[in-house]
Amino acid sequence: PELVNDYLLPMTGAIWSCSVQSIERYPSLYLLRFMANHMLLGAKGHRQWRMIPGGADRYVDAVLRGFGGRVRAHSPVRSLESAGGEVRVATDRGVETFDAAVLAVHSDHALRLIKDPSPLERQVLSAIPYRRNEAVVHTDRAVLPKRRLAWASWNYYRAPASGREASVTYNLNVLQHLQSPEPICVTLNPLRPLRREKVIAELSFAHPVFSAEAFAAQGRIDELNRSGNRFFCGAWAGWGFHEDGLVSGLKAAGSVRAWAARPEIQAKFAYAQRDLRGLGQAYPAQAG
């Protein structure tokens, strides 16, 4: 019980930013496989976790600089639906029709956007829900262990009354090698109040909740991306990390190329092969 309650549950809850109850429903095989891959099952050795200097938006900027198409910012999509073999997309600027659409958003968000989801889309997307997490950036060291030598990248606090709820605090000075007089921390879903004068910012994030049903749905994403002209990708297709979003996006791009190479699509849109030639060189087609 000590290993489970004092290490396994809080550690994995910290990794996926989810509750103890969610972790308890997590399939043990997938959990152990993930922890073994990240060297979390032993006292010696660990993976080298890396960060992007300046924040994750730096590699988004790098992608945009090399993108040959047109990016339409500040145009949130409100809904999309099928329209005679095409995809009708509604934004704040009006309604437009496209040959196909890639939904690179959270699984639950994608399902809310689609006005006419197919049974397969509904089955896959609804099986991978998201959980809202409140994050507080602060310098209140009261949430860290009393002994400074015990300060770690991830620290958890468990409510003494029930012992079942836990909140996680990331020590950014350790994680991102920050230099500051006071430790800069991020606490998810704090269980005890933080000193207001120590609070820097309050944010809200959503993280995927994995389960046996979610992993089964992940196994059908390729099938989903072969089923029509709506394609899906996101970190929810893997372990929930940025790298998983990248891998999922590359697979979706391959599915788009395979769709565009179909004879009936090329017959309808003679320009498809020409315009997608660069895409096809970069991303291999998915079989199907």
mmCIF file of C-alpha atoms in Angstrom:
data_model
loop_
_atom_site.group_PDB
_atom_site.id
_atom_site.type_symbol
_atom_site.label_atom_id
_atom_site.label_comp_id
_atom_site.label_asym_id
_atom_site.label_seq_id
_atom_site.Cartn_x
_atom_site.Cartn_y
_atom_site.Cartn_z
ATOM 1 C CA PRO A 1 0.000 0.000 0.000
ATOM 2 C CA GLU A 2 2.815 2.458 0.774
ATOM 3 C CA LEU A 3 4.367 1.982 -2.664
ATOM 4 C CA VAL A 4 1.008 2.563 -4.334
ATOM 5 C CA ASN A 5 -0.198 5.448 -2.164
ATOM 6 C CA ASP A 6 3.113 7.225 -1.579
ATOM 7 C CA TYR A 7 4.773 6.811 -4.970
ATOM 8 C CA LEU A 8 2.819 5.205 -7.784
ATOM 9 C CA LEU A 9 -0.429 7.191 -7.556
ATOM 10 C CA PRO A 10 1.037 10.659 -6.912
ATOM 11 C CA MET A 11 3.879 10.184 -9.409
ATOM 12 C CA THR A 12 1.635 9.110 -12.266
ATOM 13 C CA GLY A 13 -0.930 11.727 -11.299
ATOM 14 C CA ALA A 14 1.817 14.331 -11.641
ATOM 15 C CA ILE A 15 2.835 13.070 -15.071
ATOM 16 C CA TRP A 16 -0.677 13.205 -16.531
ATOM 17 C CA SER A 17 -2.032 16.012 -14.329
ATOM 18 C CA CYS A 18 -4.995 13.935 -13.238
ATOM 19 C CA SER A 19 -6.699 12.804 -10.059
ATOM 20 C CA VAL A 20 -5.867 9.773 -7.931
ATOM 21 C CA GLN A 21 -9.245 8.296 -8.873
ATOM 22 C CA SER A 22 -8.376 8.545 -12.581
ATOM 23 C CA ILE A 23 -5.049 6.799 -12.061
ATOM 24 C CA GLU A 24 -6.742 3.986 -10.134
ATOM 25 C CA ARG A 25 -8.813 3.262 -13.265
ATOM 26 C CA TYR A 26 -5.713 3.293 -15.460
ATOM 27 C CA PRO A 27 -4.881 -0.123 -17.005
ATOM 28 C CA SER A 28 -1.874 -1.470 -15.099
ATOM 29 C CA LEU A 29 -0.215 -2.937 -18.207
ATOM 30 C CA TYR A 30 -0.087 0.443 -19.970
ATOM 31 C CA LEU A 31 0.982 2.186 -16.781
ATOM 32 C CA LEU A 32 3.910 -0.157 -16.145
ATOM 33 C CA ARG A 33 4.929 -0.061 -19.801
ATOM 34 C CA PHE A 34 5.029 3.725 -19.729
ATOM 35 C CA MET A 35 6.940 3.868 -16.436
ATOM 36 C CA ALA A 36 9.481 1.288 -17.606
ATOM 37 C CA ASN A 37 10.072 3.257 -20.809
ATOM 38 C CA HIS A 38 10.661 6.427 -18.787
ATOM 39 C CA MET A 39 12.852 4.628 -16.210
ATOM 40 C CA LEU A 40 10.481 5.382 -13.332
ATOM 41 C CA LEU A 41 10.505 1.907 -11.806
ATOM 42 C CA GLY A 42 13.992 1.988 -10.313
ATOM 43 C CA ALA A 43 16.022 4.131 -7.960
ATOM 44 C CA LYS A 44 18.894 4.568 -10.415
ATOM 45 C CA GLY A 45 18.909 6.210 -13.794
ATOM 46 C CA HIS A 46 16.318 8.444 -15.426
ATOM 47 C CA ARG A 47 15.361 9.868 -18.778
ATOM 48 C CA GLN A 48 16.658 13.280 -19.767
ATOM 49 C CA TRP A 49 13.587 15.521 -19.920
ATOM 50 C CA ARG A 50 14.144 18.515 -22.159
ATOM 51 C CA MET A 51 12.637 21.969 -22.461
ATOM 52 C CA ILE A 52 12.385 24.609 -25.189
ATOM 53 C CA PRO A 53 14.144 27.855 -24.146
ATOM 54 C CA GLY A 54 11.555 30.608 -24.347
ATOM 55 C CA GLY A 55 8.567 28.277 -24.229
ATOM 56 C CA ALA A 56 6.708 25.911 -26.534
ATOM 57 C CA ASP A 57 5.528 28.721 -28.809
ATOM 58 C CA ARG A 58 9.087 28.912 -30.172
ATOM 59 C CA TYR A 59 8.702 25.712 -32.161
ATOM 60 C CA VAL A 60 5.232 26.779 -33.251
ATOM 61 C CA ASP A 61 6.866 29.922 -34.670
ATOM 62 C CA ALA A 62 9.471 27.749 -36.402
ATOM 63 C CA VAL A 63 6.747 25.663 -38.067
ATOM 64 C CA LEU A 64 4.926 28.792 -39.221
ATOM 65 C CA ARG A 65 8.098 30.255 -40.726
ATOM 66 C CA GLY A 66 8.531 27.181 -42.911
ATOM 67 C CA PHE A 67 4.852 26.817 -43.813
ATOM 68 C CA GLY A 68 4.071 27.553 -47.429
ATOM 69 C CA GLY A 69 0.318 27.947 -47.018
ATOM 70 C CA ARG A 70 -1.819 30.697 -45.528
ATOM 71 C CA VAL A 71 -2.503 30.850 -41.798
ATOM 72 C CA ARG A 72 -5.740 32.553 -40.850
ATOM 73 C CA ALA A 73 -5.386 33.627 -37.244
ATOM 74 C CA HIS A 74 -8.156 34.954 -35.004
ATOM 75 C CA SER A 75 -10.774 32.901 -36.871
ATOM 76 C CA PRO A 76 -12.130 30.390 -34.350
ATOM 77 C CA VAL A 77 -14.079 27.537 -35.914
ATOM 78 C CA ARG A 78 -17.592 27.256 -34.493
ATOM 79 C CA SER A 79 -18.785 24.113 -36.274
ATOM 80 C CA LEU A 80 -18.298 21.891 -39.300
ATOM 81 C CA GLU A 81 -20.439 19.390 -41.160
ATOM 82 C CA SER A 82 -20.518 17.326 -44.335
ATOM 83 C CA ALA A 83 -21.839 19.016 -47.452
ATOM 84 C CA GLY A 84 -22.105 16.988 -50.653
ATOM 85 C CA GLY A 85 -18.795 15.194 -50.218
ATOM 86 C CA GLU A 86 -17.072 18.312 -48.909
ATOM 87 C CA VAL A 87 -16.711 19.882 -45.469
ATOM 88 C CA ARG A 88 -18.602 23.043 -44.565
ATOM 89 C CA VAL A 89 -16.768 25.075 -41.906
ATOM 90 C CA ALA A 90 -18.410 27.887 -39.948
ATOM 91 C CA THR A 91 -16.226 30.587 -38.373
ATOM 92 C CA ASP A 92 -16.879 34.047 -37.011
ATOM 93 C CA ARG A 93 -16.187 35.327 -40.527
ATOM 94 C CA GLY A 94 -18.830 33.188 -42.202
ATOM 95 C CA VAL A 95 -19.231 29.740 -43.752
ATOM 96 C CA GLU A 96 -16.771 28.208 -46.218
ATOM 97 C CA THR A 97 -16.569 24.835 -47.957
ATOM 98 C CA PHE A 98 -13.392 22.758 -48.231
ATOM 99 C CA ASP A 99 -12.396 19.467 -49.839
ATOM 100 C CA ALA A 100 -11.319 18.065 -46.455
ATOM 101 C CA ALA A 101 -10.554 19.161 -42.907
ATOM 102 C CA VAL A 102 -8.008 18.177 -40.264
ATOM 103 C CA LEU A 103 -9.173 18.663 -36.684
ATOM 104 C CA ALA A 104 -5.980 19.156 -34.658
ATOM 105 C CA VAL A 105 -7.804 19.821 -31.392
ATOM 106 C CA HIS A 106 -8.722 17.954 -28.219
ATOM 107 C CA SER A 107 -10.865 14.884 -28.824
ATOM 108 C CA ASP A 108 -13.847 16.236 -26.878
ATOM 109 C CA HIS A 109 -13.556 19.603 -28.649
ATOM 110 C CA ALA A 110 -13.532 17.889 -32.043
ATOM 111 C CA LEU A 111 -16.724 16.024 -31.196
ATOM 112 C CA ARG A 112 -18.434 19.248 -30.100
ATOM 113 C CA LEU A 113 -17.456 20.987 -33.341
ATOM 114 C CA ILE A 114 -18.912 18.335 -35.663
ATOM 115 C CA LYS A 115 -22.628 18.837 -36.261
ATOM 116 C CA ASP A 116 -23.079 15.443 -37.935
ATOM 117 C CA PRO A 117 -20.599 13.005 -36.340
ATOM 118 C CA SER A 118 -20.514 9.515 -37.778
ATOM 119 C CA PRO A 119 -20.975 6.553 -35.413
ATOM 120 C CA LEU A 120 -17.232 5.848 -35.658
ATOM 121 C CA GLU A 121 -16.301 9.461 -34.909
ATOM 122 C CA ARG A 122 -18.593 9.488 -31.904
ATOM 123 C CA GLN A 123 -17.259 6.157 -30.589
ATOM 124 C CA VAL A 124 -13.578 7.079 -30.860
ATOM 125 C CA LEU A 125 -13.691 10.712 -29.781
ATOM 126 C CA SER A 126 -16.064 10.235 -26.855
ATOM 127 C CA ALA A 127 -13.860 7.485 -25.397
ATOM 128 C CA ILE A 128 -11.008 9.922 -24.683
ATOM 129 C CA PRO A 129 -12.410 12.676 -22.440
ATOM 130 C CA TYR A 130 -10.537 15.635 -20.988
ATOM 131 C CA ARG A 131 -10.316 16.873 -17.402
ATOM 132 C CA ARG A 132 -10.087 20.532 -16.461
ATOM 133 C CA ASN A 133 -7.192 21.431 -14.144
ATOM 134 C CA GLU A 134 -6.706 24.711 -12.338
ATOM 135 C CA ALA A 135 -3.070 25.811 -12.229
ATOM 136 C CA VAL A 136 -1.665 28.477 -9.916
ATOM 137 C CA VAL A 137 1.761 30.028 -10.538
ATOM 138 C CA HIS A 138 3.176 31.230 -7.230
ATOM 139 C CA THR A 139 6.165 31.539 -4.894
ATOM 140 C CA ASP A 140 4.557 30.034 -1.785
ATOM 141 C CA ARG A 141 7.124 27.531 -0.545
ATOM 142 C CA ALA A 142 4.634 26.157 1.998
ATOM 143 C CA VAL A 143 3.504 23.594 -0.601
ATOM 144 C CA LEU A 144 7.036 22.201 -0.909
ATOM 145 C CA PRO A 145 8.571 19.666 1.498
ATOM 146 C CA LYS A 146 9.837 21.186 4.734
ATOM 147 C CA ARG A 147 13.369 19.961 4.082
ATOM 148 C CA ARG A 148 14.883 21.871 1.176
ATOM 149 C CA LEU A 149 16.980 18.846 0.218
ATOM 150 C CA ALA A 150 13.699 17.043 -0.481
ATOM 151 C CA TRP A 151 12.517 19.615 -3.043
ATOM 152 C CA ALA A 152 11.993 17.817 -6.347
ATOM 153 C CA SER A 153 10.747 18.696 -9.827
ATOM 154 C CA TRP A 154 7.359 17.199 -8.922
ATOM 155 C CA ASN A 155 6.064 17.413 -5.366
ATOM 156 C CA TYR A 156 2.700 16.245 -4.104
ATOM 157 C CA TYR A 157 0.519 17.119 -1.142
ATOM 158 C CA ARG A 158 -2.106 14.672 0.072
ATOM 159 C CA ALA A 159 -5.111 15.786 2.090
ATOM 160 C CA PRO A 160 -4.657 14.402 5.633
ATOM 161 C CA ALA A 161 -8.400 13.855 6.170
ATOM 162 C CA SER A 162 -9.102 11.389 3.370
ATOM 163 C CA GLY A 163 -5.652 10.613 2.033
ATOM 164 C CA ARG A 164 -7.233 10.048 -1.379
ATOM 165 C CA GLU A 165 -6.965 13.518 -2.872
ATOM 166 C CA ALA A 166 -3.591 14.904 -3.888
ATOM 167 C CA SER A 167 -2.379 18.095 -5.496
ATOM 168 C CA VAL A 168 0.868 18.361 -7.424
ATOM 169 C CA THR A 169 3.379 21.205 -7.373
ATOM 170 C CA TYR A 170 5.987 21.614 -10.103
ATOM 171 C CA ASN A 171 9.145 23.382 -8.953
ATOM 172 C CA LEU A 172 10.077 25.390 -12.045
ATOM 173 C CA ASN A 173 13.457 26.357 -10.609
ATOM 174 C CA VAL A 174 14.410 22.678 -10.821
ATOM 175 C CA LEU A 175 12.485 21.789 -13.983
ATOM 176 C CA GLN A 176 13.566 24.787 -16.053
ATOM 177 C CA HIS A 177 16.738 25.817 -14.221
ATOM 178 C CA LEU A 178 15.317 29.167 -13.190
ATOM 179 C CA GLN A 179 17.308 31.513 -10.990
ATOM 180 C CA SER A 180 15.150 33.476 -8.555
ATOM 181 C CA PRO A 181 15.244 34.450 -4.862
ATOM 182 C CA GLU A 182 12.069 32.440 -4.206
ATOM 183 C CA PRO A 183 11.100 29.137 -5.844
ATOM 184 C CA ILE A 184 8.655 29.654 -8.700
ATOM 185 C CA CYS A 185 6.057 26.895 -8.552
ATOM 186 C CA VAL A 186 2.975 25.702 -10.401
ATOM 187 C CA THR A 187 0.382 23.914 -8.265
ATOM 188 C CA LEU A 188 -2.421 21.959 -9.931
ATOM 189 C CA ASN A 189 -5.781 21.917 -8.178
ATOM 190 C CA PRO A 190 -4.478 23.153 -4.794
ATOM 191 C CA LEU A 191 -6.068 21.439 -1.791
ATOM 192 C CA ARG A 192 -5.132 24.172 0.643
ATOM 193 C CA PRO A 193 -5.191 27.935 0.096
ATOM 194 C CA LEU A 194 -2.071 29.680 -1.122
ATOM 195 C CA ARG A 195 -1.013 33.036 0.232
ATOM 196 C CA ARG A 196 -2.539 35.606 -2.118
ATOM 197 C CA GLU A 197 0.504 37.863 -2.020
ATOM 198 C CA LYS A 198 2.540 34.937 -3.386
ATOM 199 C CA VAL A 199 0.235 34.217 -6.353
ATOM 200 C CA ILE A 200 1.593 35.286 -9.754
ATOM 201 C CA ALA A 201 -1.099 33.919 -12.092
ATOM 202 C CA GLU A 202 -4.087 31.567 -12.166
ATOM 203 C CA LEU A 203 -4.639 29.484 -15.289
ATOM 204 C CA SER A 204 -6.899 26.700 -16.496
ATOM 205 C CA PHE A 205 -5.798 23.718 -18.578
ATOM 206 C CA ALA A 206 -7.390 20.520 -19.863
ATOM 207 C CA HIS A 207 -5.600 17.165 -19.984
ATOM 208 C CA PRO A 208 -6.720 13.842 -21.520
ATOM 209 C CA VAL A 209 -8.029 11.158 -19.179
ATOM 210 C CA PHE A 210 -6.791 7.712 -20.175
ATOM 211 C CA SER A 211 -8.577 4.445 -19.456
ATOM 212 C CA ALA A 212 -9.002 1.006 -20.987
ATOM 213 C CA GLU A 213 -11.712 2.484 -23.232
ATOM 214 C CA ALA A 214 -9.398 5.314 -24.256
ATOM 215 C CA PHE A 215 -6.583 2.964 -25.265
ATOM 216 C CA ALA A 216 -9.027 0.839 -27.249
ATOM 217 C CA ALA A 217 -10.189 3.994 -29.049
ATOM 218 C CA GLN A 218 -6.596 4.979 -29.827
ATOM 219 C CA GLY A 219 -6.262 1.700 -31.686
ATOM 220 C CA ARG A 220 -9.022 2.848 -34.062
ATOM 221 C CA ILE A 221 -7.627 6.278 -34.987
ATOM 222 C CA ASP A 222 -6.083 5.023 -38.239
ATOM 223 C CA GLU A 223 -9.445 3.467 -39.113
ATOM 224 C CA LEU A 224 -11.100 6.786 -38.294
ATOM 225 C CA ASN A 225 -8.706 8.706 -40.545
ATOM 226 C CA ARG A 226 -9.476 6.344 -43.427
ATOM 227 C CA SER A 227 -13.236 6.717 -43.109
ATOM 228 C CA GLY A 228 -13.813 9.993 -44.950
ATOM 229 C CA ASN A 229 -12.525 13.502 -45.514
ATOM 230 C CA ARG A 230 -12.385 14.557 -41.858
ATOM 231 C CA PHE A 231 -9.067 13.754 -40.201
ATOM 232 C CA PHE A 232 -8.064 13.875 -36.541
ATOM 233 C CA CYS A 233 -4.841 14.296 -34.604
ATOM 234 C CA GLY A 234 -3.637 15.442 -31.213
ATOM 235 C CA ALA A 235 -1.592 14.488 -28.170
ATOM 236 C CA TRP A 236 -4.617 12.475 -26.998
ATOM 237 C CA ALA A 237 -3.707 9.915 -29.684
ATOM 238 C CA GLY A 238 -0.601 8.991 -27.650
ATOM 239 C CA TRP A 239 0.521 9.628 -24.084
ATOM 240 C CA GLY A 240 -0.627 13.253 -23.990
ATOM 241 C CA PHE A 241 2.761 14.914 -24.544
ATOM 242 C CA HIS A 242 3.811 17.410 -27.213
ATOM 243 C CA GLU A 243 5.810 14.715 -28.994
ATOM 244 C CA ASP A 244 2.648 12.615 -29.239
ATOM 245 C CA GLY A 245 0.870 15.516 -30.903
ATOM 246 C CA LEU A 246 3.663 15.747 -33.470
ATOM 247 C CA VAL A 247 3.582 12.026 -34.261
ATOM 248 C CA SER A 248 -0.202 12.094 -34.530
ATOM 249 C CA GLY A 249 -0.060 15.099 -36.852
ATOM 250 C CA LEU A 250 2.410 13.389 -39.176
ATOM 251 C CA LYS A 251 0.174 10.319 -39.341
ATOM 252 C CA ALA A 252 -2.844 12.494 -40.126
ATOM 253 C CA ALA A 253 -0.878 14.196 -42.923
ATOM 254 C CA GLY A 254 -0.128 10.769 -44.371
ATOM 255 C CA SER A 255 -3.821 9.923 -44.214
ATOM 256 C CA VAL A 256 -4.654 13.131 -46.100
ATOM 257 C CA ARG A 257 -2.194 12.190 -48.815
ATOM 258 C CA ALA A 258 -3.664 8.683 -49.092
ATOM 259 C CA TRP A 259 -7.158 10.177 -49.355
ATOM 260 C CA ALA A 260 -6.061 12.656 -52.051
ATOM 261 C CA ALA A 261 -4.451 9.839 -54.061
ATOM 262 C CA ARG A 262 -7.708 7.908 -54.420
ATOM 263 C CA PRO A 263 -8.809 7.715 -58.079
ATOM 264 C CA GLU A 264 -12.241 9.149 -57.363
ATOM 265 C CA ILE A 265 -10.710 12.124 -55.563
ATOM 266 C CA GLN A 266 -8.148 12.765 -58.302
ATOM 267 C CA ALA A 267 -10.871 12.541 -60.909
ATOM 268 C CA LYS A 268 -12.917 15.141 -59.055
ATOM 269 C CA PHE A 269 -10.019 17.413 -58.196
ATOM 270 C CA ALA A 270 -7.402 17.245 -60.922
ATOM 271 C CA TYR A 271 -5.110 19.588 -59.008
ATOM 272 C CA ALA A 272 -4.913 17.368 -55.911
ATOM 273 C CA GLN A 273 -1.768 15.438 -56.842
ATOM 274 C CA ARG A 274 0.085 18.578 -57.956
ATOM 275 C CA ASP A 275 -0.702 20.603 -54.843
ATOM 276 C CA LEU A 276 -0.026 17.705 -52.464
ATOM 277 C CA ARG A 277 3.237 16.584 -54.063
ATOM 278 C CA GLY A 278 5.325 18.310 -51.407
ATOM 279 C CA LEU A 279 3.146 16.874 -48.662
ATOM 280 C CA GLY A 280 3.523 13.403 -50.098
ATOM 281 C CA GLN A 281 7.311 13.654 -50.124
ATOM 282 C CA ALA A 282 7.357 14.681 -46.482
ATOM 283 C CA TYR A 283 4.797 12.271 -45.046
ATOM 284 C CA PRO A 284 4.288 8.647 -46.157
ATOM 285 C CA ALA A 285 0.766 7.586 -46.981
ATOM 286 C CA GLN A 286 -1.161 5.500 -44.466
ATOM 287 C CA ALA A 287 -2.324 2.175 -45.880
ATOM 288 C CA GLY A 288 -6.026 1.894 -46.532
#
